Amino acid sequence: MSGVPISVGYIPLVDAAPLIIAREIGFAEEEGLALTLNAAPSWSTLRDQLMLGRLEAAHMLFPMPIAAALGLGGFNTRIDILQILSHNGNSIGVSRALADRMRSQGYGFDFADARAAGEALIAGAAGRLRIGVPFPFSMHAELLYHWLGAIGLSAPQDLDVHTVPPPLMAEALAADEIDVFCVGAPWGSIAVENRVGEMLLPGTAIRANAPEKVLAVRHDWAEAEPGLTRRLMRAVWQAGRWLGHERNLLTAAELLARRDYLDLPPELIERTLTGNLVISPRGEMRSVPGYMSFQTGAAGYPWASQGALVAARLATRLGLSREEAMASARAICRTDLYTRNLADLGADLPEARDKIEGALTAPGAIPAIQGQVILPSDAFFDGWIFDPFANS
């Protein structure tokens, strides 16, 4: 492989696909990069490697750079969000014992109605719920807290929340350490395949379109290496566009399945990419359009308002200044670099940096730098919206 060496860290999840595809299909090489991908065992390890300069970039949970901007996590290093790698892709699952209690009380596991699922979960709980999430600052946690809070649980006060690395989530369920999990694909499916759990909801049932993973770099690196930043962004964006074509999904599943990456059966990965999921050891199937997406309606654009939303939630829970938190989060969402580096590739480029989050109950058009962009629905199941200016 020829080109300028660049090292990017990732967690073995299906939503690392844009990085893997950028390397394997050749988009990185076309941009003059020799892309090395380094798997990390946990999100905290990945964060530390990036902050200490052992990686140039990382596949990262959307709230992680925001938490760092708020001074959370032990490092005083600014991490910038260059672009969104993926939307959605999470599933909420329960132990077999909890699933059996829920079924005995009449719940049908429709995999769609978040309110009904939450009420059935609370009714079936045998005491205080123990919930596994991959990292405290994650969309997994944000989705859970919003969902359970909307149906009456004061999250996280009414919950026992445990940090469990994604590859260990099924083991934690089997060992009776947790009752519920929210995790990225394919680890919800692994719990089903191992017959230790059942999937209760996709993340899309809580919010129709939520940012999930990002391409993150240290701010000082992006400033010192504008050329490499541009090349990396372009390679990854083109990989996301390639993943947006259904005809490429089988090839993508086979590439991700390799021992060097996820080391899992390709058919398991293909289920995630197509949204055709097996939700229980009984073989029950559910189809979820948009279960995971890479290139739909300005999907890669790092909206400042999305950063502000997460920052406001973190600040409220942790007793920080909401105004300062939101301003810090908006600053690291690099819409300027996104527009500058991707305009000539045909990327959707919204005119604004902010939008009202959760306001679209159906696809809608917004002004773009050229013409308009059609955005998908981003509604929350309970109708909640976040106006970044009204909430500042």
XYZ file of C-alpha atoms in Angstrom:
392
model
C 0.000 0.000 0.000
C 1.460 3.339 -1.064
C 0.812 6.800 0.338
C 1.293 8.845 3.487
C 0.936 6.595 6.554
C -1.996 7.440 8.785
C -3.178 5.434 11.784
C -6.860 5.298 12.748
C -8.318 3.477 15.748
C -11.673 1.742 15.873
C -13.845 -0.623 17.915
C -14.909 -3.819 16.074
C -18.459 -2.775 15.245
C -20.408 -2.755 11.997
C -20.461 1.047 12.044
C -16.677 1.101 11.619
C -17.527 0.163 8.021
C -16.606 3.528 6.417
C -13.040 3.201 7.700
C -12.719 -0.443 6.675
C -14.215 0.229 3.253
C -11.983 3.292 2.758
C -9.000 0.991 3.196
C -10.215 -2.154 1.448
C -11.946 -0.654 -1.596
C -9.148 1.845 -2.186
C -10.652 5.248 -1.401
C -7.819 6.007 1.042
C -5.163 4.993 -1.472
C -6.807 7.179 -4.127
C -6.385 10.100 -1.723
C -2.702 9.271 -1.258
C -3.057 7.664 2.168
C -1.661 4.396 3.519
C -4.432 3.788 6.056
C -3.648 1.537 9.031
C -6.595 0.465 11.183
C -5.994 -0.402 14.835
C -8.666 -2.229 16.821
C -9.007 -1.153 20.458
C -10.476 -3.313 23.266
C -12.589 -0.518 24.781
C -13.763 3.030 24.170
C -11.640 4.406 26.995
C -8.516 2.807 25.522
C -9.333 4.240 22.100
C -9.892 7.712 23.555
C -6.617 7.616 25.466
C -4.633 6.456 22.423
C -6.014 9.343 20.365
C -5.405 11.943 23.048
C -1.857 10.730 23.687
C -0.996 11.023 19.988
C -0.652 7.305 19.281
C -3.370 7.613 16.628
C -4.065 10.347 14.104
C -7.822 9.744 14.093
C -10.487 7.511 15.602
C -13.921 5.993 15.101
C -15.619 7.416 18.180
C -18.949 7.607 19.966
C -20.613 10.930 19.144
C -20.784 12.115 22.794
C -17.133 11.292 23.584
C -15.510 14.402 22.039
C -18.334 16.468 23.536
C -17.621 15.074 26.998
C -13.937 15.894 26.484
C -14.866 19.463 25.525
C -16.731 19.713 28.838
C -13.646 18.609 30.760
C -14.925 15.090 31.424
C -12.659 12.060 31.107
C -9.376 13.156 32.627
C -7.622 14.788 29.646
C -7.369 18.461 28.741
C -7.180 17.793 25.006
C -9.625 19.197 22.461
C -11.044 16.581 20.111
C -12.793 17.762 16.943
C -15.646 15.998 15.152
C -14.794 16.094 11.444
C -17.848 14.204 10.213
C -20.513 11.723 11.218
C -19.625 8.165 10.211
C -23.010 6.554 10.845
C -26.516 7.022 12.155
C -28.463 4.548 14.269
C -27.435 0.887 14.512
C -28.119 0.345 18.218
C -30.411 -2.209 19.782
C -31.875 -2.602 23.240
C -32.010 -6.173 24.481
C -33.104 -8.040 27.581
C -32.167 -11.268 29.306
C -34.119 -14.426 28.515
C -35.591 -14.432 32.024
C -36.826 -10.853 31.694
C -38.135 -11.532 28.180
C -40.076 -14.538 29.491
C -41.686 -12.437 32.235
C -42.616 -9.748 29.722
C -44.143 -12.311 27.363
C -46.075 -13.951 30.201
C -47.646 -10.561 30.921
C -48.812 -10.268 27.313
C -46.100 -8.226 25.634
C -45.585 -9.233 21.987
C -42.106 -7.832 21.168
C -43.224 -5.833 18.128
C -39.772 -4.171 17.963
C -41.376 -0.834 17.141
C -43.401 0.808 19.940
C -40.984 2.399 22.396
C -43.614 3.419 24.925
C -45.258 -0.005 25.066
C -41.865 -1.684 25.282
C -40.784 0.566 28.149
C -43.967 -0.010 30.103
C -43.641 -3.780 29.609
C -40.004 -3.622 30.691
C -40.856 -1.823 33.923
C -43.741 -4.222 34.616
C -41.511 -7.259 34.043
C -38.552 -6.041 36.081
C -37.701 -8.053 39.192
C -36.365 -5.083 41.145
C -34.046 -2.277 40.110
C -32.986 -2.602 36.467
C -29.312 -3.311 35.783
C -28.399 -1.865 32.401
C -25.248 -2.333 30.340
C -23.940 0.411 28.062
C -20.583 0.472 26.254
C -19.495 3.829 27.688
C -20.948 6.474 30.019
C -20.698 9.183 27.339
C -22.490 7.456 24.480
C -25.641 7.633 22.403
C -26.541 4.307 24.010
C -26.784 6.065 27.373
C -28.477 9.139 25.885
C -31.152 7.055 24.138
C -31.806 4.982 27.259
C -32.059 7.986 29.554
C -34.434 9.781 27.200
C -36.598 6.698 26.652
C -36.906 5.573 30.257
C -37.179 9.138 31.538
C -40.117 9.775 29.212
C -42.026 6.804 30.655
C -41.451 7.580 34.305
C -38.030 6.382 35.433
C -35.768 9.126 36.699
C -32.650 8.093 34.816
C -29.973 7.445 35.830
C -31.054 7.722 39.476
C -33.549 4.838 39.234
C -31.170 2.553 37.311
C -27.956 0.649 37.922
C -25.909 1.497 34.820
C -22.809 -0.611 34.117
C -20.079 0.053 31.546
C -19.538 -3.098 29.454
C -17.340 -3.207 26.301
C -19.474 -4.182 23.275
C -17.853 -7.625 22.705
C -18.581 -8.548 26.333
C -22.242 -7.522 26.446
C -23.638 -10.999 25.732
C -21.310 -12.487 28.360
C -22.503 -9.979 30.953
C -26.096 -10.942 30.166
C -25.297 -14.660 30.426
C -23.510 -14.129 33.761
C -26.596 -12.346 35.178
C -24.629 -9.133 35.685
C -27.156 -7.064 33.699
C -30.837 -7.382 32.786
C -30.894 -4.944 29.864
C -28.371 -3.613 27.377
C -28.091 -0.998 24.684
C -25.255 -1.772 22.283
C -24.127 -1.249 18.719
C -24.401 -3.936 16.061
C -23.671 -6.751 15.777
C -23.443 -7.348 19.525
C -27.204 -7.341 20.109
C -27.470 -10.059 17.481
C -24.646 -11.965 19.179
C -26.718 -12.119 22.386
C -29.550 -13.645 20.345
C -27.234 -16.052 18.509
C -25.756 -17.185 21.835
C -29.304 -17.697 23.144
C -28.735 -15.488 26.186
C -30.989 -12.574 25.256
C -33.714 -11.131 23.063
C -33.792 -7.792 21.274
C -36.515 -5.465 22.502
C -36.162 -2.309 20.404
C -33.976 -0.744 17.736
C -32.567 2.654 18.602
C -34.655 4.081 15.744
C -37.801 3.393 17.801
C -36.609 5.993 20.311
C -35.286 8.506 17.800
C -35.808 8.049 14.088
C -32.376 9.311 13.055
C -29.655 9.846 15.628
C -25.925 10.440 15.065
C -23.943 7.462 16.322
C -20.220 7.331 15.451
C -17.916 10.103 14.292
C -14.525 10.589 12.706
C -12.587 12.332 15.469
C -9.135 13.916 15.547
C -7.179 16.080 17.951
C -7.774 19.743 17.222
C -4.051 20.470 17.119
C -3.502 17.703 14.549
C -6.257 19.020 12.272
C -4.762 22.506 12.476
C -1.213 21.287 11.821
C -2.166 18.860 9.029
C -4.918 20.433 6.907
C -3.880 18.456 3.839
C -4.018 15.074 5.581
C -7.259 16.060 7.293
C -8.774 16.833 3.899
C -7.583 13.562 2.356
C -8.841 11.475 5.260
C -12.250 13.131 5.252
C -12.636 12.632 1.518
C -11.646 8.967 1.627
C -14.056 8.226 4.472
C -16.907 10.222 2.922
C -16.563 8.341 -0.362
C -16.615 5.053 1.539
C -19.860 6.133 3.171
C -21.342 6.957 -0.234
C -20.311 3.480 -1.463
C -22.034 1.936 1.559
C -25.188 3.857 0.706
C -25.770 1.628 -2.335
C -27.688 -1.546 -1.531
C -25.820 -3.477 -4.221
C -22.605 -3.121 -2.194
C -23.867 -4.433 1.136
C -23.028 -8.114 0.621
C -19.460 -7.196 -0.346
C -19.267 -4.894 2.673
C -20.437 -7.688 4.982
C -17.801 -10.054 3.617
C -15.044 -7.479 4.091
C -16.088 -6.578 7.626
C -16.349 -10.274 8.525
C -12.640 -10.875 7.947
C -10.476 -11.996 10.851
C -8.595 -8.677 10.809
C -11.801 -6.746 11.483
C -14.942 -8.185 13.143
C -14.112 -11.899 12.711
C -17.792 -12.865 12.549
C -20.056 -14.663 10.058
C -20.856 -12.344 7.111
C -24.569 -13.175 7.279
C -24.719 -11.745 10.801
C -23.197 -8.481 9.592
C -25.432 -8.379 6.520
C -28.506 -8.465 8.788
C -27.355 -5.222 10.360
C -26.601 -3.542 7.041
C -29.996 -4.486 5.587
C -32.036 -4.058 8.793
C -33.447 -7.584 8.579
C -32.905 -8.767 12.133
C -33.476 -11.948 14.108
C -34.667 -10.698 17.501
C -34.983 -13.895 19.530
C -33.627 -17.444 19.739
C -37.073 -18.495 18.471
C -36.036 -17.115 15.078
C -38.502 -14.202 15.057
C -37.614 -11.707 12.327
C -38.178 -7.958 12.214
C -37.381 -5.556 9.365
C -36.191 -2.082 10.361
C -35.728 0.423 7.512
C -32.788 2.694 8.276
C -31.581 0.486 11.117
C -28.071 1.728 10.302
C -27.293 4.378 7.698
C -24.152 5.957 6.309
C -25.247 8.310 3.529
C -28.797 9.656 3.740
C -29.642 13.341 3.644
C -26.472 15.134 4.767
C -25.713 12.129 6.979
C -22.066 13.052 7.407
C -22.649 16.698 8.322
C -21.588 17.381 11.952
C -24.508 19.588 12.994
C -23.557 21.993 15.791
C -27.087 21.634 17.168
C -26.616 17.888 17.629
C -23.512 18.577 19.677
C -25.375 21.203 21.676
C -28.189 18.767 22.443
C -25.839 16.161 23.920
C -23.909 18.835 25.809
C -27.111 20.235 27.311
C -28.149 16.772 28.492
C -24.730 16.049 30.010
C -24.624 19.456 31.695
C -28.074 18.972 33.210
C -27.197 15.553 34.639
C -23.791 16.606 35.942
C -24.629 20.074 37.245
C -22.561 22.015 34.705
C -23.377 25.297 32.984
C -25.641 24.483 30.047
C -24.676 27.614 28.140
C -20.952 26.983 28.435
C -21.350 23.294 27.647
C -23.398 23.967 24.528
C -20.912 26.582 23.274
C -17.989 24.182 23.785
C -19.786 21.381 21.938
C -20.758 23.595 19.006
C -17.121 24.666 18.570
C -15.832 21.120 18.000
C -18.417 20.250 15.322
C -16.296 21.189 12.307
C -18.896 22.108 9.737
C -16.323 24.502 8.272
C -13.911 21.697 7.396
C -16.759 19.505 6.149
C -17.914 22.186 3.723
C -14.427 23.155 2.613
C -13.109 19.636 2.055
C -16.111 17.846 0.573
C -17.911 20.428 -1.568
C -16.460 19.250 -4.875
C -17.391 15.607 -4.174
C -21.097 16.379 -4.250
C -21.713 16.159 -0.508
C -24.978 17.604 0.807
C -24.006 20.901 2.441
C -26.669 22.571 4.584
C -26.622 26.349 4.676
C -26.865 26.493 8.476
C -24.846 24.907 11.280
C -27.915 24.352 13.468
C -31.406 22.972 13.175
C -34.232 22.212 15.569
C -33.487 18.660 16.635
C -36.395 16.210 16.608
C -38.709 18.489 14.632
C -38.955 16.399 11.460
C -41.675 13.752 11.673
C -41.274 13.059 7.939
C -38.548 13.828 5.376
C -38.242 17.561 4.800
C -36.251 20.050 2.741
C -33.876 22.652 4.165
C -31.763 25.304 2.398
C -28.333 24.179 1.223
C -25.305 26.088 -0.010
C -26.522 25.042 -3.447
C -30.221 24.265 -3.734
C -31.705 22.254 -0.924
C -31.146 19.088 1.083
C -33.805 16.531 1.967
C -33.341 15.414 5.550
C -34.900 12.222 6.956
C -37.232 12.242 9.937
C -35.368 12.730 13.204
C -38.342 12.635 15.579
C -38.224 11.337 19.145
C -40.904 8.783 20.035
C -42.471 11.152 22.592
C -42.474 14.234 20.357
C -39.702 16.019 22.274
C -37.747 18.663 20.366
C -34.576 20.594 21.096
C -34.159 24.169 19.860
C -30.472 25.051 20.347
C -31.272 28.741 20.638
C -34.371 28.544 22.828
C -32.444 26.200 25.155
C -29.319 28.359 25.404
